[in-house]
Amino acid sequence: GAAPAVHAQAAVRWRLASSFPKSLDTIYGAAEVMSKAVRAMSGGKFEISVHAGGELMPPFGVVDGVQNGTVEMTHTVPYYFYGKNPAFALGSAIPFGLNARQMTAWMMHGNGRKLMNELYATYGMVSYAGGNTGVQMGGWYRKEIKSLADFKGMKMRLGGGLVGEVMQGLGAVPQSIPGGEIYQALEKGTIDAAEWVGPYDDQKLGFNKVAPYYYYPGWWEGGPEVDFYANQKAVDSLSAENKAILETACAMASTDMLAKYDAFNPTALKQLVAAKTKVLPFPQDVLEGSFKAAMTVFEANNAKSPEWKKIYADLRNFQRDQVLWFRFAEAKFDSFMATRKL
Amino acid sequence: GAAPAVHAQAAVRWRLASSFPKSLDTIYGAAEVMSKAVRAMSGGKFEISVHAGGELMPPFGVVDGVQNGTVEMTHTVPYYFYGKNPAFALGSAIPFGLNARQMTAWMMHGNGRKLMNELYATYGMVSYAGGNTGVQMGGWYRKEIKSLADFKGMKMRLGGGLVGEVMQGLGAVPQSIPGGEIYQALEKGTIDAAEWVGPYDDQKLGFNKVAPYYYYPGWWEGGPEVDFYANQKAVDSLSAENKAILETACAMASTDMLAKYDAFNPTALKQLVAAKTKVLPFPQDVLEGSFKAAMTVFEANNAKSPEWKKIYADLRNFQRDQVLWFRFAEAKFDSFMATRKL
């Protein structure tokens, strides 16, 4: 018979600069889950080495790193780059935005991925889903929150530029503090409050010992998407097989991260409660006042950034229908189950 | 330099027998999404042809088909095979079970996949996630449901053996009718009610014209997982690359299906409401009575099937923590958003 058609595929070696420390095993770990799948599917012919935040470049320097080709890829949170263009935030989470399922639906079968990639193309990048944490918690507070007025003058550690602007609208004073220094700042009282992620990640840092009030929900992160960004030219140089392998591995790793958070958060929450954490909902006027403050910032962004304006309008339009639909079967099922003794 | 290491990979051709008709484009389509990704990632060296329900074998004959090697793979709903062993249902949905995110978490990072694969191994099969519809709707009714008593004697078309047993506990008379014949049965009044999936799929069949009351939630399917089953020997014969390709493609297709339902259901719901569908929640006593009836059937299954007993205990244990956790950040965020004008 004829000789089989064989072809040698050149090995491809990429480097990925993460924005996350290894200690955040769920978030950081998604890049390793992706990399491992790429290696397995390509039989080792496509390798992506994963480097923790700070190892190759500063955690917030990763977009520059991908844009100028220092690394082929990053794993990061789009809203970190709010300062480059407010529209980046729309690729991860905006206050009172989509929940995790809605975000995935907008990205995969709404206009989300397409619109965000139009923005990223101006940075020479293309994006892939890289995980989601689900609704985050609203942070740790040294004192009980009784009303919106308690945010006036509050020094609070916050993770992003957009939520910082909204919090300023409430009279709070946003603080930028690395994860490793938050505990001490709360203990000394140089800050009054700090948000991090949710029970599983927060528990590791021991905040409950110095700020026992743990509020929910983190209205600024209803379903924050973490993303992989890849350098467009590097992607263009991949074989069709490797392009598909990269895209599929990212989708799997993204789902895997949310599943990890969902599986691991409950145990951490129970342990935090057992350790005398006071888990409380934000008072209604805090949510309403924050919603109003967010809308003011969004309006300002509409005037500042045409990219924000275009993508925000699409997201809100999608969200309107999502919120309508989730009120029916999903909300009713979950709320009934919450009343059952299982 | 040294000659590159080259090797010819033999082409692999599999057949997948779906349980679904092509008209259910979201559910049926997930197998095509998976197959397309496998083909792309393998450069055409691994091809899985997808065959609609009935094309190669009856829609409910697919487990036998995979077990005896007639086909290498199927795409189906585990609870269809409740008659083989009640424990099959635990791999997709049981009444008042896990929602979609919780199901994925149990499968990926709880014991779900491991335990279900122990069961499937006795059929010579291994499973992969193959999609989720999210919480389904509770079906179409010719008359308004005022209380639990309205289910007495109600002839209702239902999709699975387990929900049928629970409904019998309420005094209903489950009917097994193929999708294409439900409309006429409702119109003629030979049945009083019928459940199908949710707005996007239901709308195509036009039920609202003959049974205007559309209830929620479908408490028997809080987050039904659709699965791919593959013949174990066929999987064993794959290269390590193709095993990884198959697994990753399934994970991606699974997420893609839920995202499609979430993206497409709202528009269908709005159109159904515009066409005078009466969308109503089940009365509280219906949910409570159904919950009780479900628990009775579950107890009976504990006595009947050791596999059910073992896996059910694990699922409930996982669910207890999930429901606790989802009551906090997720429920509060969603319920606040439901009150906003966006």
XYZ file of C-alpha atoms in Angstrom:
684
model
C 0.000 0.000 0.000
C 0.912 3.629 -0.141
C 3.181 4.966 2.554
C 1.251 6.835 5.232
C 1.338 10.609 4.967
C 3.624 11.783 7.737
C 4.662 15.261 8.662
C 6.895 16.603 11.350
C 5.316 19.212 13.509
C 7.816 21.673 14.891
C 7.673 21.952 18.654
C 6.083 25.162 19.896
C 7.220 26.648 23.193
C 5.268 29.498 24.754
C 5.617 31.354 28.021
C 2.620 32.515 30.027
C 3.015 35.303 32.586
C 0.303 35.018 35.227
C -0.902 37.975 37.272
C -1.495 35.662 40.240
C 0.645 34.225 43.023
C 0.816 30.448 43.352
C -0.879 30.727 46.746
C -4.171 31.466 44.954
C -4.244 27.857 43.801
C -7.711 28.003 42.221
C -7.092 31.099 40.096
C -3.388 30.571 39.402
C -4.030 26.861 38.933
C -6.330 27.369 35.940
C -3.305 28.328 33.824
C -1.634 25.077 34.819
C -4.799 23.099 34.025
C -4.844 24.742 30.589
C -1.128 24.206 29.994
C -1.321 20.559 31.021
C -4.225 19.930 28.624
C -2.376 21.626 25.759
C 0.671 19.459 26.394
C -1.391 16.257 26.616
C -3.475 16.973 23.518
C -0.473 17.940 21.410
C 1.628 15.036 22.627
C 4.151 17.512 24.005
C 4.536 19.344 20.696
C 2.939 22.507 22.147
C 4.234 23.504 25.562
C 3.165 26.562 27.533
C 5.258 27.231 30.638
C 3.356 29.022 33.383
C 5.107 31.705 35.430
C 3.671 33.183 38.629
C 2.964 36.894 38.975
C 6.198 38.859 39.273
C 8.436 36.074 38.007
C 8.858 37.434 34.475
C 7.217 40.834 34.835
C 5.052 42.757 37.304
C 1.535 41.278 37.718
C -0.024 44.368 36.129
C 2.584 44.557 33.353
C 1.298 41.455 31.606
C -0.755 43.212 28.924
C 2.303 45.208 27.910
C 4.269 41.968 27.970
C 1.852 40.226 25.610
C 1.472 43.293 23.413
C 5.213 43.671 22.850
C 5.737 39.915 22.546
C 7.938 39.439 25.636
C 5.597 36.553 26.434
C 3.083 34.879 24.143
C 0.352 34.684 26.756
C -0.979 35.890 30.087
C -3.628 34.839 32.593
C -5.124 37.865 34.241
C -8.250 39.823 35.128
C -9.325 42.279 32.436
C -10.441 44.962 34.929
C -6.843 45.332 36.129
C -6.364 47.323 32.914
C -9.185 49.785 33.525
C -6.564 52.552 33.420
C -5.689 51.738 29.793
C -9.329 51.916 28.757
C -12.386 51.595 31.035
C -13.790 49.061 28.535
C -11.331 46.411 29.784
C -13.537 46.034 32.886
C -16.443 44.845 30.743
C -14.431 41.731 29.891
C -14.360 40.603 33.521
C -16.905 42.314 35.771
C -18.561 45.633 36.368
C -20.529 46.475 39.526
C -24.025 44.998 39.302
C -23.099 43.167 36.111
C -23.662 39.606 34.937
C -23.423 36.541 37.167
C -21.064 33.718 36.177
C -23.470 31.798 33.940
C -24.731 34.969 32.314
C -21.160 36.140 31.654
C -20.291 32.839 29.995
C -23.473 33.023 27.903
C -22.680 36.597 26.808
C -19.126 35.611 25.897
C -19.947 32.364 24.067
C -23.336 33.090 22.506
C -23.906 36.797 22.905
C -21.597 39.457 21.457
C -19.228 39.503 24.441
C -16.163 37.700 23.108
C -16.443 39.344 19.704
C -16.700 42.863 21.108
C -13.958 42.380 23.681
C -11.647 40.941 21.030
C -12.204 44.052 18.894
C -10.832 46.065 21.810
C -7.996 43.631 22.498
C -7.018 43.622 18.802
C -5.888 47.229 19.221
C -3.342 45.833 21.709
C -2.331 43.031 19.333
C -4.050 40.465 21.573
C -6.834 37.911 21.411
C -8.709 36.598 24.471
C -9.976 33.248 25.729
C -12.065 32.526 28.820
C -9.762 31.719 31.720
C -12.106 31.090 34.628
C -14.680 32.639 36.894
C -14.951 32.854 40.680
C -18.730 33.186 40.890
C -20.212 36.003 42.978
C -17.514 37.185 45.317
C -18.015 38.215 48.923
C -18.282 41.884 49.846
C -15.213 41.979 52.052
C -14.077 42.107 55.648
C -14.953 44.998 57.964
C -13.647 45.890 61.415
C -17.037 47.337 62.374
C -20.631 46.451 61.615
C -22.138 48.247 58.613
C -25.459 49.786 59.595
C -26.127 52.033 56.631
C -24.640 53.616 53.538
C -23.302 56.469 55.682
C -20.794 54.060 57.252
C -18.858 54.078 53.970
C -18.074 57.807 54.343
C -14.365 58.122 55.027
C -13.904 54.341 55.177
C -10.418 53.299 54.139
C -11.005 50.135 52.156
C -8.618 47.889 50.248
C -10.117 47.265 46.800
C -8.918 45.278 43.824
C -9.852 47.359 40.812
C -10.050 50.864 39.421
C -13.742 50.760 38.571
C -15.008 49.652 41.975
C -12.655 52.252 43.456
C -14.414 55.025 41.543
C -17.822 53.757 42.642
C -16.689 53.504 46.272
C -15.370 57.065 46.070
C -18.885 58.043 45.078
C -19.993 56.649 48.444
C -17.330 58.685 50.214
C -14.970 55.750 50.816
C -11.204 56.075 50.362
C -9.946 53.183 48.197
C -6.567 51.720 49.158
C -4.292 49.711 46.931
C -2.504 47.111 49.080
C -0.900 43.827 47.977
C -2.568 40.670 49.289
C 0.260 39.854 51.662
C -0.003 43.157 53.533
C -3.762 43.367 54.044
C -3.859 41.426 57.314
C -1.430 43.719 59.076
C -3.156 46.856 57.783
C -6.491 45.603 59.116
C -4.923 44.613 62.423
C -3.264 47.996 62.930
C -6.371 49.810 61.790
C -4.577 51.682 59.015
C -7.478 50.416 56.892
C -11.073 49.782 58.000
C -12.032 47.114 55.486
C -10.682 44.931 52.709
C -12.119 42.837 49.930
C -10.313 39.846 48.504
C -12.250 37.020 46.781
C -14.491 34.568 48.648
C -14.364 32.095 51.536
C -11.823 29.670 50.034
C -9.202 32.298 49.205
C -10.006 34.675 52.064
C -9.696 32.012 54.744
C -6.017 31.481 53.949
C -5.245 35.084 54.861
C -6.949 34.922 58.273
C -8.872 38.195 57.978
C -11.591 36.998 60.353
C -9.228 37.414 63.298
C -8.870 41.167 62.749
C -12.064 42.138 60.887
C -14.887 39.812 61.937
C -17.720 41.259 59.807
C -17.919 39.469 56.456
C -20.479 41.012 54.118
C -22.175 39.760 50.972
C -22.667 39.996 48.094
C -19.610 41.509 46.419
C -21.848 43.628 44.182
C -18.827 44.721 42.151
C -18.090 41.152 41.060
C -21.226 39.185 40.314
C -19.424 36.771 38.000
C -15.921 38.030 37.248
C -14.307 36.359 34.277
C -10.588 35.741 34.387
C -9.046 35.688 30.916
C -6.181 34.335 28.919
C -4.739 36.873 26.485
C -2.466 35.701 23.709
C -0.297 37.703 21.340
C -2.119 37.773 18.000
C 1.003 37.162 15.898
C 1.946 34.191 18.069
C -1.550 32.749 17.576
C -1.362 33.395 13.839
C 1.840 31.378 13.665
C 0.199 28.293 15.225
C -0.988 25.360 13.145
C -4.755 24.950 12.798
C -4.522 21.994 15.221
C -2.701 24.012 17.856
C -5.127 26.926 17.513
C -8.017 24.567 18.224
C -6.096 22.894 21.056
C -5.402 26.248 22.699
C -8.996 27.436 22.423
C -10.510 24.194 23.721
C -8.034 23.865 26.588
C -8.871 27.401 27.732
C -12.622 26.667 27.688
C -12.113 23.535 29.781
C -9.810 25.271 32.278
C -12.305 28.097 32.625
C -15.141 25.752 33.591
C -12.798 23.854 35.885
C -11.964 26.988 37.891
C -15.587 27.866 38.628
C -16.290 24.243 39.557
C -13.355 24.350 41.999
C -14.616 27.529 43.658
C -18.123 26.119 43.910
C -16.824 22.869 45.383
C -14.355 24.438 47.825
C -16.117 27.600 49.064
C -18.784 25.930 51.268
C -16.312 24.155 53.563
C -14.289 27.325 53.983
C -17.435 29.303 54.788
C -18.477 26.797 57.440
C -15.031 26.910 59.018
C -15.037 30.710 59.014
C -18.442 30.745 60.721
C -17.199 28.206 63.273
C -14.309 30.618 63.914
C -16.810 33.338 64.882
C -16.934 35.219 61.587
C -20.109 37.294 61.388
C -21.524 36.677 57.907
C -24.059 39.372 57.057
C -25.865 40.774 54.009
C -25.227 44.401 53.116
C -28.165 46.546 54.282
C -30.603 47.362 51.486
C -29.674 51.064 51.411
C -26.011 50.138 50.875
C -26.935 48.093 47.802
C -29.265 50.781 46.477
C -26.803 53.603 47.080
C -23.985 51.604 45.499
C -26.142 50.826 42.481
C -26.814 54.532 42.010
C -23.146 55.421 42.424
C -22.214 52.755 39.873
C -24.644 54.146 37.304
C -23.056 57.583 37.684
C -19.600 56.172 36.963
C -20.954 54.192 33.996
C -22.458 57.374 32.528
C -19.119 59.130 32.898
C -17.422 56.217 31.109
C -19.933 56.468 28.265
C -18.646 60.008 27.708
C -14.960 59.063 28.130
C -14.564 55.892 26.086
C -16.391 55.044 22.838
C -15.325 51.399 23.339
C -16.926 51.343 26.799
C -20.071 52.958 25.421
C -20.495 50.394 22.649
C -19.712 47.280 24.691
C -21.553 48.457 27.824
C -24.745 49.011 25.817
C -24.541 45.475 24.455
C -23.854 43.965 27.878
C -26.766 45.809 29.506
C -29.096 44.796 26.729
C -28.091 41.163 27.192
C -28.317 41.469 30.977
C -31.856 42.864 30.873
C -33.081 39.635 29.258
C -30.907 37.423 31.458
C -32.189 38.928 34.692
C -35.754 38.546 33.441
C -35.219 34.854 32.649
C -33.217 33.936 35.763
C -36.072 35.298 37.937
C -38.259 32.419 36.873
C -37.048 28.810 36.970
C -33.531 29.353 38.359
C -34.435 31.709 41.208
C -37.529 29.782 42.228
C -35.718 26.440 42.264
C -32.784 27.783 44.285
C -34.955 29.682 46.744
C -37.182 26.664 47.379
C -34.133 24.440 47.930
C -32.778 26.997 50.413
C -35.808 26.315 52.627
C -35.408 22.515 52.671
C -33.749 20.424 55.309
C -31.613 18.032 53.272
C 21.043 18.634 12.587
C 19.189 15.506 13.561
C 16.161 14.575 11.516
C 12.950 15.511 13.307
C 11.171 12.671 15.025
C 8.162 11.900 12.898
C 5.464 9.323 13.364
C 2.367 8.484 11.455
C -0.764 8.470 13.522
C -3.388 6.025 12.281
C -6.714 7.653 11.583
C -9.402 6.862 14.149
C -13.033 6.786 13.067
C -15.784 6.611 15.679
C -19.549 6.689 15.427
C -21.714 8.468 17.984
C -25.389 7.546 18.337
C -27.322 10.477 19.807
C -30.576 10.037 21.698
C -31.789 13.370 20.347
C -33.449 14.546 17.154
C -31.695 17.232 15.118
C -34.605 19.579 15.822
C -33.344 19.976 19.391
C -30.429 21.961 18.024
C -29.005 22.983 21.401
C -28.908 19.479 22.909
C -28.224 17.522 19.725
C -25.818 20.234 18.616
C -23.450 19.685 21.542
C -22.335 16.379 20.007
C -21.502 18.212 16.788
C -19.620 20.902 18.704
C -17.614 18.145 20.421
C -16.998 16.238 17.187
C -15.887 19.360 15.338
C -13.400 20.225 18.088
C -11.995 16.679 18.077
C -11.524 16.842 14.325
C -9.868 20.281 14.468
C -7.538 19.436 17.355
C -6.432 16.144 15.826
C -5.986 17.591 12.359
C -8.628 15.181 11.070
C -6.858 12.127 12.484
C -9.702 11.484 14.954
C -13.182 11.731 13.468
C -16.437 11.115 15.330
C -19.494 10.998 13.094
C -22.679 12.105 14.841
C -25.946 10.275 14.129
C -29.353 11.548 15.221
C -31.622 9.528 17.500
C -33.083 6.556 15.646
C -30.626 6.689 12.766
C -28.414 3.821 13.946
C -30.482 2.508 16.867
C -33.478 3.536 18.966
C -32.856 6.653 21.107
C -33.084 4.597 24.302
C -30.998 1.728 22.902
C -27.793 3.748 22.960
C -26.370 2.354 26.213
C -26.756 -1.177 24.853
C -25.170 0.042 21.620
C -22.126 1.438 23.438
C -21.899 -1.533 25.780
C -21.820 -4.077 22.958
C -19.566 -1.912 20.786
C -22.023 -1.277 17.931
C -21.020 2.363 18.323
C -18.060 3.774 20.224
C -20.016 6.619 21.760
C -23.398 8.092 22.605
C -24.794 11.444 23.690
C -27.742 10.935 25.979
C -29.381 11.688 29.320
C -28.389 9.274 32.093
C -31.883 9.213 33.652
C -33.262 7.583 30.504
C -31.662 4.410 31.876
C -33.347 4.519 35.273
C -34.895 1.148 34.426
C -31.452 -0.489 34.215
C -30.492 0.849 37.620
C -32.054 3.821 39.464
C -28.515 5.133 40.074
C -28.275 6.243 36.426
C -30.556 9.163 37.310
C -27.979 10.533 39.729
C -25.680 11.223 36.763
C -28.130 13.681 35.237
C -30.820 14.955 37.623
C -33.033 13.818 40.454
C -36.033 15.801 41.706
C -34.874 18.609 43.992
C -31.260 17.844 43.153
C -28.314 20.052 42.221
C -28.546 23.113 39.995
C -26.312 23.330 36.905
C -23.273 24.892 38.587
C -23.550 22.584 41.571
C -23.811 19.554 39.293
C -20.678 20.576 37.406
C -18.858 21.171 40.708
C -19.895 17.734 42.026
C -18.787 16.077 38.803
C -15.469 17.897 38.405
C -14.363 18.468 42.003
C -16.663 16.402 44.151
C -17.004 12.633 43.858
C -19.651 12.725 41.131
C -17.715 11.695 38.036
C -15.719 9.094 39.913
C -18.784 7.454 41.467
C -20.833 7.526 38.267
C -17.937 6.023 36.307
C -17.795 3.155 38.805
C -21.399 2.398 37.869
C -20.814 2.884 34.149
C -17.743 0.617 34.269
C -20.101 -2.297 34.928
C -21.587 -1.504 31.487
C -18.128 -1.247 29.891
C -18.541 2.519 29.559
C -16.889 5.718 30.705
C -18.650 9.100 30.880
C -17.845 12.703 30.027
C -19.942 15.807 30.650
C -22.065 16.509 27.602
C -24.046 19.604 28.523
C -26.666 20.997 30.839
C -29.946 22.804 30.197
C -30.097 24.708 33.482
C -33.309 24.536 35.541
C -36.057 23.376 33.230
C -39.616 24.651 33.232
C -42.357 22.690 34.973
C -44.415 22.037 31.893
C -47.571 23.064 30.062
C -51.023 22.613 31.595
C -54.449 22.935 30.039
C -55.881 24.212 33.325
C -54.597 26.406 36.110
C -52.966 24.538 39.009
C -54.449 25.745 42.285
C -53.139 23.144 44.675
C -51.461 19.760 44.994
C -54.871 18.081 44.675
C -55.008 19.145 41.014
C -52.376 16.516 40.238
C -54.720 13.696 41.261
C -55.635 11.799 38.112
C -53.756 14.228 35.908
C -52.506 12.582 32.735
C -49.098 14.150 32.220
C -46.424 13.505 29.634
C -43.106 13.115 31.472
C -39.585 12.438 30.286
C -38.128 10.031 32.799
C -38.870 7.049 35.026
C -37.893 8.702 38.289
C -40.089 11.787 37.952
C -42.857 9.421 36.837
C -42.651 7.542 40.133
C -42.717 10.789 42.103
C -45.689 12.078 40.120
C -47.507 8.804 40.752
C -47.015 9.548 44.437
C -49.049 12.725 43.829
C -51.756 10.714 42.110
C -50.822 11.756 38.574
C -50.777 9.292 35.691
C -47.466 9.570 33.802
C -47.657 9.229 30.036
C -44.808 8.339 27.717
C -45.312 10.182 24.433
C -42.689 11.062 21.801
C -42.023 14.784 21.353
C -43.700 14.958 17.961
C -47.045 13.702 19.289
C -47.400 15.817 22.422
C -49.084 18.787 20.745
C -51.922 16.720 19.334
C -52.447 14.865 22.619
C -52.737 18.173 24.485
C -55.038 19.608 21.838
C -57.382 16.608 21.926
C -57.265 16.471 25.701
C -55.997 12.885 25.788
C -53.410 14.311 28.176
C -53.814 17.230 30.614
C -50.241 18.382 30.789
C -46.785 17.846 29.313
C -43.247 18.738 30.229
C -40.532 19.164 27.675
C -37.459 21.349 28.366
C -37.588 25.140 28.606
C -38.684 28.166 26.580
C -36.246 27.769 23.670
C -37.099 24.135 22.943
C -40.750 24.289 24.011
C -41.578 27.248 21.795
C -40.797 25.248 18.650
C -43.562 22.764 19.487
C -46.241 25.432 19.968
C -47.670 24.052 23.232
C -48.885 27.489 24.335
C -51.707 27.331 21.785
C -53.260 24.278 23.418
C -52.075 24.440 27.048
C -51.560 28.069 28.036
C -50.414 27.571 31.652
C -46.638 27.342 31.819
C -45.369 26.536 35.313
C -41.958 26.827 36.945
C -39.647 25.533 38.218
C -39.203 22.039 36.801
C -38.337 20.714 40.245
C -37.376 17.353 38.762
C -34.572 18.903 36.710
C -32.727 21.599 38.602
C -29.574 21.204 36.521
C -29.798 18.084 34.364
C -26.484 16.956 32.976
C -26.425 15.441 29.527
C -23.569 12.985 29.098
C -21.304 11.418 26.539
C -20.699 7.725 27.165
C -17.842 5.968 25.375
C -17.048 2.292 25.131
C -14.182 1.640 27.543
C -12.245 -0.611 25.165
C -12.522 1.973 22.405
C -11.152 4.619 24.779
C -8.357 2.298 25.886
C -7.290 1.891 22.273
C -6.856 5.648 21.783
C -3.470 7.320 21.916
C -2.777 9.482 24.975
C -3.229 12.555 22.767
C -6.632 11.436 21.516
C -7.789 10.564 25.039
C -6.944 14.090 26.151
C -8.525 15.556 23.008
C -11.757 13.644 23.615
C -11.991 14.634 27.260
C -11.244 18.311 26.657
C -13.607 18.568 23.688
C -16.440 17.124 25.796
C -15.808 19.627 28.600
C -15.908 22.515 26.140
C -19.065 21.267 24.402
C -20.754 20.822 27.767
C -20.148 24.435 28.775
C -21.177 25.567 25.315
C -24.595 23.904 25.616
C -25.497 25.607 28.884
C -24.304 28.945 27.506
C -26.556 28.466 24.469
C -29.604 27.724 26.614
C -28.875 30.714 28.837
C -28.409 32.964 25.811
C -31.453 31.715 23.855
C -34.106 31.068 26.529
C -34.927 34.705 27.410
C -36.003 35.707 23.910
C -38.188 32.612 23.601
C -39.767 33.324 26.994
C -40.584 36.893 25.992
C -42.150 35.697 22.737
C -44.186 33.072 24.571
C -45.471 35.703 27.001
C -46.309 38.005 24.085
C -48.300 35.067 22.639
C -50.443 35.011 25.791
C -48.701 32.184 27.643
C -49.489 32.377 31.354
C -46.165 31.920 33.146
C -46.776 30.998 36.783
C -44.878 29.550 39.750
C -46.109 26.253 41.184
C -48.115 26.912 44.363
C -46.069 26.343 47.532
C -48.048 23.225 48.530
C -47.282 21.633 45.161
C -43.555 22.090 45.738
C -43.765 20.858 49.314
C -45.910 17.838 48.444
C -43.647 16.967 45.531
C -40.589 17.225 47.739
C -42.159 14.799 50.213
C -43.164 12.397 47.437
C -39.625 12.530 46.039
C -38.093 11.661 49.397
C -40.349 8.600 49.610
C -39.150 7.363 46.218
C -35.514 8.039 47.162
C -35.921 5.955 50.322
C -37.346 3.102 48.259
C -34.368 3.357 45.892
C -31.974 3.180 48.846
C -33.465 -0.223 49.587
C -33.515 -1.355 45.949
C -30.099 -0.348 44.617
C -26.830 -0.323 46.564
C -25.341 1.853 43.801
C -28.134 4.401 44.251
C -27.681 4.337 48.016
C -23.950 5.009 47.853
C -24.031 7.721 45.193
C -27.210 9.394 46.491
C -25.657 9.770 49.967
C -22.615 11.466 48.445
C -24.720 13.770 46.276
C -26.936 14.856 49.187
C -23.933 15.491 51.370
C -22.422 17.673 48.658
C -25.759 19.391 48.045
C -26.246 20.280 51.705
C -23.085 22.404 51.599
C -23.862 23.809 48.155
C -27.314 25.013 49.132
C -25.876 26.607 52.252
C -23.255 28.511 50.263
C -25.478 29.542 47.338
C -27.884 31.179 49.821
C -25.332 33.839 50.566
C -23.529 35.721 47.802
C -25.180 34.122 44.750
C -28.800 34.339 45.903
C -28.453 37.835 47.323
C -26.776 39.173 44.199
C -29.344 37.636 41.851
C -32.330 38.666 43.953
C -31.118 42.263 44.217
C -30.547 42.435 40.460
C -34.069 41.114 39.906
C -35.406 44.281 41.552
C -33.411 46.716 39.414
C -34.587 48.546 36.342
C -31.701 48.069 33.911
